[in-house]
Short mmCIF file of C-alpha atoms in Angstrom, two decimals:
data_model
loop_
_atom_site.label_atom_id
_atom_site.label_comp_id
_atom_site.label_asym_id
_atom_site.label_seq_id
_atom_site.Cartn_x
_atom_site.Cartn_y
_atom_site.Cartn_z
CA THR A 1 -4.70 8.55 -15.24
CA GLN A 2 -6.74 5.42 -15.25
CA LEU A 3 -8.02 4.74 -11.76
CA LEU A 4 -9.78 1.87 -10.17
CA GLU A 5 -11.83 2.97 -7.16
CA GLN A 6 -12.33 0.13 -4.73
CA SER A 7 -14.92 0.24 -1.97
CA PRO A 8 -15.31 -0.14 0.88
CA GLN A 9 -11.73 0.35 2.07
CA PHE A 10 -12.43 -1.35 5.39
CA LEU A 11 -15.16 -3.89 6.26
CA SER A 12 -15.66 -5.79 9.53
CA ILE A 13 -18.59 -8.16 9.71
CA GLN A 14 -19.74 -11.17 11.65
CA GLU A 15 -19.23 -14.79 10.52
CA GLY A 16 -22.06 -15.98 8.36
CA GLU A 17 -22.93 -12.58 6.85
CA ASN A 18 -22.72 -11.73 3.20
CA LEU A 19 -20.71 -8.92 1.70
CA THR A 20 -19.89 -7.27 -1.61
CA VAL A 21 -16.73 -5.39 -2.58
CA TYR A 22 -16.87 -2.98 -5.57
CA CYS A 23 -14.20 -1.86 -8.11
CA ASN A 24 -15.22 0.95 -10.40
CA SER A 25 -13.63 3.01 -13.12
CA SER A 26 -14.55 5.41 -15.92
CA SER A 27 -12.05 3.52 -18.17
CA VAL A 28 -12.57 0.32 -20.10
CA PHE A 29 -10.44 -2.67 -19.02
CA SER A 30 -9.24 -5.57 -21.28
CA SER A 31 -9.21 -7.77 -18.19
CA LEU A 32 -9.56 -7.51 -14.46
CA GLN A 33 -8.06 -9.65 -11.68
CA TRP A 34 -9.00 -10.06 -8.04
CA TYR A 35 -6.19 -10.95 -5.62
CA ARG A 36 -6.11 -11.66 -1.86
CA GLN A 37 -3.06 -10.66 0.13
CA GLU A 38 -2.01 -11.65 3.65
CA PRO A 39 0.33 -9.32 5.68
CA GLY A 40 3.90 -9.59 4.47
CA GLU A 41 3.05 -11.95 1.65
CA GLY A 42 2.47 -11.49 -2.07
CA PRO A 43 -0.96 -11.17 -3.67
CA VAL A 44 -2.58 -14.46 -4.55
CA LEU A 45 -4.68 -14.57 -7.66
CA LEU A 46 -8.33 -15.46 -7.12
CA VAL A 47 -9.79 -14.90 -10.54
CA THR A 48 -9.36 -13.18 -13.94
CA VAL A 49 -12.41 -11.88 -15.82
CA VAL A 50 -12.12 -10.80 -19.44
CA THR A 51 -15.58 -10.74 -21.02
CA GLY A 52 -18.24 -8.10 -20.29
CA GLY A 53 -21.02 -9.45 -18.13
CA GLU A 54 -18.89 -12.50 -17.16
CA VAL A 55 -19.68 -14.18 -13.81
CA LYS A 56 -17.22 -16.61 -12.15
CA LYS A 57 -17.68 -18.52 -9.00
CA LEU A 58 -15.07 -19.84 -6.60
CA LYS A 59 -16.76 -21.73 -3.79
CA ARG A 60 -18.50 -18.96 -1.73
CA LEU A 61 -16.99 -16.11 -3.83
CA THR A 62 -18.78 -14.74 -6.87
CA PHE A 63 -17.00 -12.37 -9.26
CA GLN A 64 -18.71 -10.24 -11.83
CA PHE A 65 -17.31 -8.07 -14.70
CA GLY A 66 -19.56 -5.27 -15.76
CA ASP A 67 -21.20 -5.25 -19.21
CA ALA A 68 -19.13 -2.28 -20.31
CA ARG A 69 -15.92 -3.72 -18.71
CA LYS A 70 -15.56 -0.64 -16.45
CA ASP A 71 -16.43 -2.23 -13.16
CA SER A 72 -16.34 -5.49 -11.19
CA SER A 73 -17.65 -6.86 -7.94
CA LEU A 74 -16.72 -9.56 -5.50
CA HIS A 75 -19.50 -11.09 -3.42
CA ILE A 76 -18.75 -13.44 -0.48
CA THR A 77 -21.60 -15.60 0.84
CA ALA A 78 -21.61 -16.76 4.45
CA ALA A 79 -18.27 -15.17 5.23
CA GLN A 80 -15.87 -17.14 7.46
CA PRO A 81 -12.96 -15.99 9.58
CA GLY A 82 -10.62 -17.59 7.07
CA ASP A 83 -11.83 -14.97 4.51
CA THR A 84 -10.13 -12.27 6.51
CA GLY A 85 -7.44 -10.42 4.44
CA LEU A 86 -6.72 -7.66 1.97
CA TYR A 87 -8.58 -7.96 -1.36
CA LEU A 88 -7.13 -6.13 -4.32
CA CYS A 89 -8.68 -5.60 -7.72
CA ALA A 90 -6.35 -4.86 -10.56
CA GLY A 91 -6.97 -4.36 -14.28
CA THR A 92 -5.24 -3.87 -17.55
CA PRO A 93 -6.73 -0.81 -19.19
CA LEU A 94 -7.65 -1.06 -22.92
CA GLY A 95 -4.38 -0.33 -24.76
CA GLY A 96 -2.47 -0.27 -21.49
CA ALA A 97 0.03 -3.01 -22.48
CA GLN A 98 1.55 -4.63 -19.43
CA LYS A 99 0.68 -2.09 -16.77
CA LEU A 100 -1.70 -3.28 -14.10
CA VAL A 101 -3.80 -0.59 -12.42
CA PHE A 102 -4.64 -1.43 -8.82
CA GLY A 103 -7.48 -0.43 -6.58
CA GLN A 104 -6.59 0.77 -3.10
CA GLY A 105 -7.69 -2.49 -1.59
CA THR A 106 -10.41 -3.66 0.83
CA ARG A 107 -9.32 -4.82 4.24
CA LEU A 108 -11.81 -7.41 5.28
CA THR A 109 -12.20 -8.72 8.82
CA ILE A 110 -14.61 -11.58 9.64
CA ASN A 111 -15.30 -11.85 13.35
CA PRO A 112 -16.15 -15.31 14.83
CA ASP B 1 2.44 -25.07 -11.35
CA THR B 2 1.64 -21.41 -10.90
CA GLU B 3 4.45 -20.59 -8.56
CA VAL B 4 6.83 -17.68 -8.56
CA THR B 5 9.62 -17.95 -6.00
CA GLN B 6 11.62 -15.18 -4.45
CA THR B 7 14.72 -15.13 -2.27
CA PRO B 8 15.60 -14.01 0.25
CA LYS B 9 12.31 -13.66 2.20
CA HIS B 10 13.79 -11.01 4.44
CA LEU B 11 16.82 -8.74 3.92
CA VAL B 12 18.31 -6.15 6.13
CA MET B 13 21.03 -3.95 4.67
CA GLY B 14 22.97 -0.83 5.39
CA MET B 15 23.01 2.19 3.13
CA THR B 16 26.50 1.30 1.79
CA ASN B 17 25.79 -2.39 1.09
CA LYS B 18 25.24 -4.09 -2.25
CA LYS B 19 22.70 -6.89 -2.31
CA SER B 20 20.52 -8.66 -4.84
CA LEU B 21 16.96 -9.93 -4.87
CA LYS B 22 16.18 -13.05 -6.93
CA CYS B 23 13.05 -14.28 -8.62
CA GLU B 24 12.36 -17.41 -10.51
CA GLN B 25 9.41 -18.92 -12.41
CA HIS B 26 9.01 -22.19 -14.41
CA MET B 27 5.70 -21.53 -16.02
CA GLY B 28 7.18 -20.56 -19.31
CA HIS B 29 6.06 -16.95 -18.87
CA ARG B 30 7.76 -14.43 -21.06
CA ALA B 31 7.01 -11.30 -19.07
CA MET B 32 8.45 -10.61 -15.57
CA TYR B 33 7.91 -7.66 -13.28
CA TRP B 34 9.27 -5.99 -10.24
CA TYR B 35 6.90 -4.12 -7.84
CA LYS B 36 7.49 -2.18 -4.62
CA GLN B 37 4.79 -2.23 -1.98
CA LYS B 38 4.67 0.08 1.10
CA ALA B 39 2.49 -0.67 4.06
CA LYS B 40 -1.23 -0.24 3.49
CA LYS B 41 -0.70 0.65 -0.20
CA PRO B 42 -1.17 -1.34 -3.38
CA PRO B 43 1.94 -2.52 -5.33
CA GLU B 44 3.75 0.02 -7.50
CA LEU B 45 5.25 -1.09 -10.74
CA MET B 46 9.06 -0.62 -11.03
CA PHE B 47 10.25 -2.55 -14.06
CA VAL B 48 8.86 -4.90 -16.76
CA TYR B 49 10.92 -7.37 -18.82
CA SER B 50 9.37 -8.81 -21.96
CA TYR B 51 11.15 -11.64 -23.74
CA GLU B 52 14.19 -10.93 -21.55
CA LYS B 53 14.41 -7.25 -22.64
CA LEU B 54 13.59 -4.28 -20.40
CA SER B 55 10.39 -2.85 -21.77
CA ILE B 56 9.24 -0.58 -18.95
CA ASN B 57 11.19 1.44 -16.36
CA GLU B 58 8.87 3.57 -14.25
CA SER B 59 11.57 6.20 -13.61
CA VAL B 60 13.09 4.16 -10.88
CA PRO B 61 16.30 5.60 -9.27
CA SER B 62 19.50 4.06 -10.58
CA ARG B 63 20.30 2.59 -7.15
CA PHE B 64 17.87 -0.16 -8.33
CA SER B 65 19.28 -2.18 -11.22
CA PRO B 66 17.24 -5.00 -12.77
CA GLU B 67 18.63 -7.88 -14.69
CA CYS B 68 17.01 -10.77 -16.58
CA PRO B 69 19.63 -13.47 -17.21
CA ASN B 70 17.14 -15.80 -18.88
CA SER B 71 13.41 -16.28 -19.38
CA SER B 72 13.02 -17.88 -15.97
CA LEU B 73 15.11 -15.61 -13.75
CA LEU B 74 14.86 -11.99 -12.71
CA ASN B 75 17.24 -10.13 -10.36
CA LEU B 76 17.05 -6.80 -8.73
CA HIS B 77 20.51 -5.45 -7.72
CA LEU B 78 20.50 -2.94 -4.88
CA HIS B 79 23.20 -0.40 -4.10
CA ALA B 80 23.40 2.64 -1.86
CA LEU B 81 19.78 2.40 -0.85
CA GLN B 82 18.03 4.86 1.47
CA PRO B 83 15.83 4.04 4.53
CA GLU B 84 12.76 5.14 2.58
CA ASP B 85 13.46 2.21 0.21
CA SER B 86 12.37 -0.21 2.92
CA ALA B 87 9.33 -2.04 1.60
CA LEU B 88 7.96 -5.40 0.33
CA TYR B 89 9.49 -6.11 -3.11
CA LEU B 90 7.32 -8.29 -5.24
CA CYS B 91 8.20 -10.15 -8.41
CA ALA B 92 5.48 -11.25 -10.85
CA SER B 93 5.27 -13.02 -14.18
CA SER B 94 2.76 -13.38 -16.87
CA PRO B 95 2.38 -15.47 -20.05
CA GLN B 96 2.33 -12.37 -22.28
CA GLN B 97 -0.73 -13.49 -24.25
CA GLY B 98 -1.35 -10.07 -25.76
CA GLY B 99 -4.57 -8.25 -26.16
CA GLY B 100 -4.31 -6.95 -22.60
CA ARG B 101 -5.66 -10.23 -21.21
CA ASP B 102 -2.48 -11.29 -19.47
CA THR B 103 -2.73 -12.43 -15.83
CA GLN B 104 0.16 -11.65 -13.50
CA TYR B 105 1.15 -14.21 -10.86
CA PHE B 106 3.00 -12.81 -7.87
CA GLY B 107 5.77 -14.26 -5.73
CA PRO B 108 5.70 -14.16 -1.91
CA GLY B 109 7.95 -11.07 -1.80
CA THR B 110 11.09 -9.99 -0.11
CA ARG B 111 10.77 -7.80 2.95
CA LEU B 112 13.60 -5.27 2.66
CA THR B 113 14.77 -3.11 5.59
CA VAL B 114 17.43 -0.44 4.97
CA LEU B 115 19.17 0.84 8.06
#
């Protein structure tokens, strides 16, 4: 079983602080996506990373794919209450065809 | 346009009812997916259609019956469901680029309640 271990599962911080969410596996992934999901809604794609060592930025969010393509991180700078939500990492294992493997999610709360 | 639409948004049905969930995308994607998501859990894959043919069935009970009438549409027919089938049902699509570098785009989901 190819697992993605996401941490932390819960994070509550004050507005303006920085945070990092981690997604780790012992398996190699062809690509990895980060999604954000609001309650009762579908996951919304934030980014896809495909190249080992790749770094992508989306405003205050920075995404990194590990050199060995086994791990990824999401860093948020100067968090805002609007960043509150469930963050999911999901990846396609090498040779895993169309099956996405999901992490358990990080429930992030930014307090004003 | 990176939109996947799903109808209805909410559905309440009895255990003897027959209903259908619908999903549509106009991004030219050739793979479409059904997922089931329970509260506080990540989505679980149910079915995958690739070029309008069923390519993956994750041992889903036969009371769930998928259908792909064309490359833009995906249906999930529901019959004789159980209360434990209550969940958020998500549709997704992807370009099917190959090489494992496909990105899946999700719809807003249908919140299903089985009484």
